[in-house]
Coordinates of C-alpha atoms in Angstrom, one line a residue:
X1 CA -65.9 -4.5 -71.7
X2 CA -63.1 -5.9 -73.6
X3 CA -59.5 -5.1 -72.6
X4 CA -57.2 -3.9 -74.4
X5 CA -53.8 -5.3 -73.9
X6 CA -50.8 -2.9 -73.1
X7 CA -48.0 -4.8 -71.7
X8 CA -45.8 -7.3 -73.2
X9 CA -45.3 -10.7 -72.3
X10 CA -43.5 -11.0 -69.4
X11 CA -43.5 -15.4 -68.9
X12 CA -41.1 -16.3 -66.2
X13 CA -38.1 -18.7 -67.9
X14 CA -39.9 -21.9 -66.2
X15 CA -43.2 -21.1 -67.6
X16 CA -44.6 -23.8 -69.6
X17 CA -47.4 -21.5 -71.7
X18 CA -44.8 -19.6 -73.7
X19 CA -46.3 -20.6 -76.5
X20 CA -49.7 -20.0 -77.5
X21 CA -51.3 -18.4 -74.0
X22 CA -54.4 -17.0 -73.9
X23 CA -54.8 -13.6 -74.3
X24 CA -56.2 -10.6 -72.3
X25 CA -59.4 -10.6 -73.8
X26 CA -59.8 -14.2 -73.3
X27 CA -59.1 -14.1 -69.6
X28 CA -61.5 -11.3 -69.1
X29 CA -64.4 -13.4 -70.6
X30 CA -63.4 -16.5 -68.9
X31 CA -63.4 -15.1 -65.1
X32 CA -66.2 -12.9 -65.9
X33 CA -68.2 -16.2 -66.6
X34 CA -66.5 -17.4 -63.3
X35 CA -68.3 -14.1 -61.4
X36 CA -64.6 -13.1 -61.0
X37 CA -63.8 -15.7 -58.6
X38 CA -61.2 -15.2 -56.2
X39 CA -59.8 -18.2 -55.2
X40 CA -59.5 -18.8 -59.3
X41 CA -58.0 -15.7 -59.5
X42 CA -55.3 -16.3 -56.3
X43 CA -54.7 -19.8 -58.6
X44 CA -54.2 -18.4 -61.9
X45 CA -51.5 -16.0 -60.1
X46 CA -49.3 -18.4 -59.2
X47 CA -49.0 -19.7 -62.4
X48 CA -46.4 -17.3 -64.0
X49 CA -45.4 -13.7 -64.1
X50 CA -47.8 -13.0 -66.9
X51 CA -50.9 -14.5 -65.8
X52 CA -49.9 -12.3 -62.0
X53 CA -49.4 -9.2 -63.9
X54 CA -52.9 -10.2 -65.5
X55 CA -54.6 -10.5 -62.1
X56 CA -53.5 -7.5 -60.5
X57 CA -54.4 -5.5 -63.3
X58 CA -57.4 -6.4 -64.6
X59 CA -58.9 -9.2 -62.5
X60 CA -58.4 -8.0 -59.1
X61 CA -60.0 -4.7 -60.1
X62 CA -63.1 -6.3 -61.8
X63 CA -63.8 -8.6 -59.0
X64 CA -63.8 -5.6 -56.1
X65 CA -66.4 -3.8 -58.8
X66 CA -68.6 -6.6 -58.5
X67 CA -68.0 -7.6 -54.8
X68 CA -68.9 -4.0 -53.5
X69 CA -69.9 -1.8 -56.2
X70 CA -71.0 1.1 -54.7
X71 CA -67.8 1.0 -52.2
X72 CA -65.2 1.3 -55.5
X73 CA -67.2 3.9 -56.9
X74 CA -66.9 6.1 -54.5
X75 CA -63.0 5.2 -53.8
X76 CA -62.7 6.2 -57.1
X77 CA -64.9 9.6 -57.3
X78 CA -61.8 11.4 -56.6
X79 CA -60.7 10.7 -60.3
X80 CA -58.4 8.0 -59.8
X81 CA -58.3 5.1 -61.8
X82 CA -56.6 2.8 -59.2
X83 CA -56.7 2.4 -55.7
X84 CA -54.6 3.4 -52.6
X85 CA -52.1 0.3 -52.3
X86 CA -53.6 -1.8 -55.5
X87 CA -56.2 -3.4 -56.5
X88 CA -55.3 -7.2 -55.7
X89 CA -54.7 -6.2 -51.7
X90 CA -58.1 -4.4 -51.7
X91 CA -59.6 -7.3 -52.5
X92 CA -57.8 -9.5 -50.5
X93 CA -59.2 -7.1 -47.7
X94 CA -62.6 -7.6 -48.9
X95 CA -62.6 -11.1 -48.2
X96 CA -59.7 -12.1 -45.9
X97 CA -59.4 -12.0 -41.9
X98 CA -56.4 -11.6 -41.3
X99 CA -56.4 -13.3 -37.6
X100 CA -53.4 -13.1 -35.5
X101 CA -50.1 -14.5 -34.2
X102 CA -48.8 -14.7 -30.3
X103 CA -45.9 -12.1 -30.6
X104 CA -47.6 -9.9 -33.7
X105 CA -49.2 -6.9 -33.9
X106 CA -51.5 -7.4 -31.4
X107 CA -49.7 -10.2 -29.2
X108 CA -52.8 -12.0 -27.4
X109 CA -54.2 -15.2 -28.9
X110 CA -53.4 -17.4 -31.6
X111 CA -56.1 -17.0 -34.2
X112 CA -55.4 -17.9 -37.9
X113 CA -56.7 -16.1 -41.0
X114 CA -58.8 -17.3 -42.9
X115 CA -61.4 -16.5 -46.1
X116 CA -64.7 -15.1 -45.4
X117 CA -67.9 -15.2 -48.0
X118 CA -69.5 -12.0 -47.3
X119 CA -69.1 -9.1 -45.0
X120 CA -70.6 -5.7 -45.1
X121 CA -68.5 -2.9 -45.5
X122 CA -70.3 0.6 -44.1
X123 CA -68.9 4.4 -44.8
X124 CA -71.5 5.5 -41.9
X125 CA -69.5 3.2 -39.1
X126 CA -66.3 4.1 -40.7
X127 CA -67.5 7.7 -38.7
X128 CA -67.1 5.8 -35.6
X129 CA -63.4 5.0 -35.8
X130 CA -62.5 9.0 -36.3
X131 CA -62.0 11.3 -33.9
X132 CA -64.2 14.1 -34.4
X133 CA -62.0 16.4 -36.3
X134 CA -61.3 13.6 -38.9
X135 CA -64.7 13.0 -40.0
X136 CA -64.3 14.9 -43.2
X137 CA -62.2 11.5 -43.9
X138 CA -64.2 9.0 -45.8
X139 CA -63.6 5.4 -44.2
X140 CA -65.2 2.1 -45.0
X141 CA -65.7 -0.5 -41.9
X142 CA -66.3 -4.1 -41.9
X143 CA -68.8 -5.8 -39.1
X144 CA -66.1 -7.8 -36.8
X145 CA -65.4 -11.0 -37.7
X146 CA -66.4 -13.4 -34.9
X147 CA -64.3 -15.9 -33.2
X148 CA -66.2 -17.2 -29.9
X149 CA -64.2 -17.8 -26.6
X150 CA -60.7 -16.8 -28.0
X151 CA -59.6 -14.1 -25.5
X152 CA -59.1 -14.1 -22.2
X153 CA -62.3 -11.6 -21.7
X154 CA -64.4 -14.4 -24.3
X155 CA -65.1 -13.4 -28.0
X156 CA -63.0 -11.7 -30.1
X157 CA -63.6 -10.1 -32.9
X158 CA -61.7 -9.0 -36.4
X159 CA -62.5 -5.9 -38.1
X160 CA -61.1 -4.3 -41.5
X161 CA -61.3 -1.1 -43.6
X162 CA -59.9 0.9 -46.4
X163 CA -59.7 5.3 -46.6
X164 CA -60.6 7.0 -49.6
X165 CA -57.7 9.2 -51.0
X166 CA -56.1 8.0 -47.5
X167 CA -53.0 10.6 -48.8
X168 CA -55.0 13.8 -48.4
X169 CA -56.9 12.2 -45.6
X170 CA -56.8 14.4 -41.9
X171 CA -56.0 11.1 -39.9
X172 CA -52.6 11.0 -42.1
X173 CA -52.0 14.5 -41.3
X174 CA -52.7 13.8 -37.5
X175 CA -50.4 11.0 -37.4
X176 CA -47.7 12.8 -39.3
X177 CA -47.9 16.3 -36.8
X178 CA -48.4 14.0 -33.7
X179 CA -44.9 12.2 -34.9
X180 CA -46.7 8.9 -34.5
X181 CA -44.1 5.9 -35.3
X182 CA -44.7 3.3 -37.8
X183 CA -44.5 -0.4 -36.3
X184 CA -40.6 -1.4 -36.5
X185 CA -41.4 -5.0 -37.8
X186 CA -45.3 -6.2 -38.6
X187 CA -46.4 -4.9 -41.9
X188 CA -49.6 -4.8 -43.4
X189 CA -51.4 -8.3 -44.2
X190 CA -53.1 -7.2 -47.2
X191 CA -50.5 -5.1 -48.9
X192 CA -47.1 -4.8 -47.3
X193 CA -46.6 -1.5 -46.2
X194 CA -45.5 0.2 -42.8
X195 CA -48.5 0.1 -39.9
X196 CA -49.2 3.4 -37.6
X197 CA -50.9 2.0 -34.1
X198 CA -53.9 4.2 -33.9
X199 CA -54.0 3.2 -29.6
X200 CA -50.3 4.8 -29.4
X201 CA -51.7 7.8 -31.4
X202 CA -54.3 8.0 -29.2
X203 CA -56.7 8.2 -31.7
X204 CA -59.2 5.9 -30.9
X205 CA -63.0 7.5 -30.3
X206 CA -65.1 5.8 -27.6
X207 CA -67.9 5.9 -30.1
X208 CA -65.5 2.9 -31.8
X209 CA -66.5 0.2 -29.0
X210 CA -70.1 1.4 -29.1
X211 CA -70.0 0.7 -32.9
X212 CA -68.3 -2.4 -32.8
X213 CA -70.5 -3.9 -29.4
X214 CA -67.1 -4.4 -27.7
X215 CA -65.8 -3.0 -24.3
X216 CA -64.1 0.4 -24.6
X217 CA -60.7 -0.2 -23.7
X218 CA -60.3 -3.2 -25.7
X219 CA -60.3 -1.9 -29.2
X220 CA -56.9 -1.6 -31.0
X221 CA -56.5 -1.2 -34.7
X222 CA -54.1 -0.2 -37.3
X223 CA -53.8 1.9 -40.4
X224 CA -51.2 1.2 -43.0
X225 CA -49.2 3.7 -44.9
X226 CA -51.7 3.2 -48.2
X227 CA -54.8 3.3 -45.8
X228 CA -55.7 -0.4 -45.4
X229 CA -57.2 -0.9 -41.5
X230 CA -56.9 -4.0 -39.8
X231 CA -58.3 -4.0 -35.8
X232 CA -59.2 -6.6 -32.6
X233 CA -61.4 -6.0 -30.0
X234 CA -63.4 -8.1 -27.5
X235 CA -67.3 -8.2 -27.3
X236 CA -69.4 -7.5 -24.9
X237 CA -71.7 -10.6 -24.0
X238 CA -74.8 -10.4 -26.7
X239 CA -77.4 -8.9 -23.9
X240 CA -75.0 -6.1 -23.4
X241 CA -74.2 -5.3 -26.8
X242 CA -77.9 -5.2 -27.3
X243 CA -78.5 -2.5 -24.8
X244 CA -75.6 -0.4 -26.4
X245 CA -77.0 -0.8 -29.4
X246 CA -80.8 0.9 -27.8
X247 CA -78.7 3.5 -25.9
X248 CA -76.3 4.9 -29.5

């Protein structure tokens, strides 16, 4: 698919491709011969005000197409042609841990973010982290991201997810009635916007630990105002997690 170009040029006044940049098309061709790269795509971004406005339109969007098909086509049944939040922090999501900072969101260890290659994203765990008159919600869940002998309990892992249509969603409408408050500093990592604590909502289903193979009361996670989850919890040794596994 070629695409067709729709905004003007809008170079920053230090840009030094004024003259003679490539055009829409072009780009397309290039990164879809580059399997969308990401990293490329972060680089090109920085570059100038067009080549970001390129990115979050176009390249952003084909690269969470072909990173988790199946996932964007059913975030997009609804008949939307974007994404809750866009499409550059979506894929950021898709392949970022976020980690975390002594004094942040979830104030325990010092664990830095960092890139993954792959993780598997699942709308049949996503039923896990609802409470059972939310399950009409559609939510995607990542596998927690490992990081061995980081808490005080031992491993710690990093999860993430992403509602569908998270505006008409029932957890929304939960938070909203329960007057849950957003976070009065920390923001979203992946696209900026407000954080509700899900554990001060009290919204956090046992079936959650079971899920992730991590103790009960040591899951936290949050969802931001355009539906982007980010979470911690801390595992259960492997032999545990093995026999919660048999018992669910």
């Amino acid at each position: 698919m070629i695409v067709v170009k729709q905004y003007r040029c809008i170079h920053s006044s230090s840009c030094l491709c004024t003259k003679g940049h490539l055009s829409e098309d072009a780009l397309f061709l290039v990164f879809q011969q580059l399997n969308w790269n990401p990293r490329l795509i972060a680089t090109l971004s920085c570059v100038c005000k067009w080549f970001d406005d390129v990115a979050k339109r176009v390249l952003w969007k084909e690269f969470c197409r072909t990173r988790a098909p199946k996932m964007m086509l059913d975030l997009q049944s609804s008949g939307s042609h974007s994404v809750d939040g866009n499409w550059k922090a979506l894929g950021k999501l898709l392949v970022y841990c976020s980690g975390c900072t002594k004094g942040g969101l979830f104030n325990s260890v010092q664990i830095p973010g960092h890139f993954v290659y792959r993780t598997r994203f699942s709308r049949t765990s996503g039923k896990s982290f609802l409470l059972p008159q939310c399950r009409t919600d559609v939510l995607y869940v990542s596998d927690p991201c490992e990081h061995l002998d980081q808490g005080e309990e031992g491993d710690v892992g990093f999860f993430r997810g992403v509602f569908k249509s998270f505006s008409m969603s029932m957890v929304r409408k939960m938070l909203i009635d329960r007057d849950a408050k957003l976070h009065p500093t920390e923001v979203c990592p992946y696209c900026k916007a407000k954080l509700w604590s899900m554990l001060q909502a009290k919204m956090i289903p046992r079936s959650a630990g079971g899920r992730l193979g991590a103790y009960d009361d040591c899951v936290e996670y949050y969802v931001c105002l355009n539906g982007h989850m980010l979470g911690i919890c801390t595992l259960l040794p492997l032999s545990d997690s093995e026999e919660a596994s048999e018992v669910e």
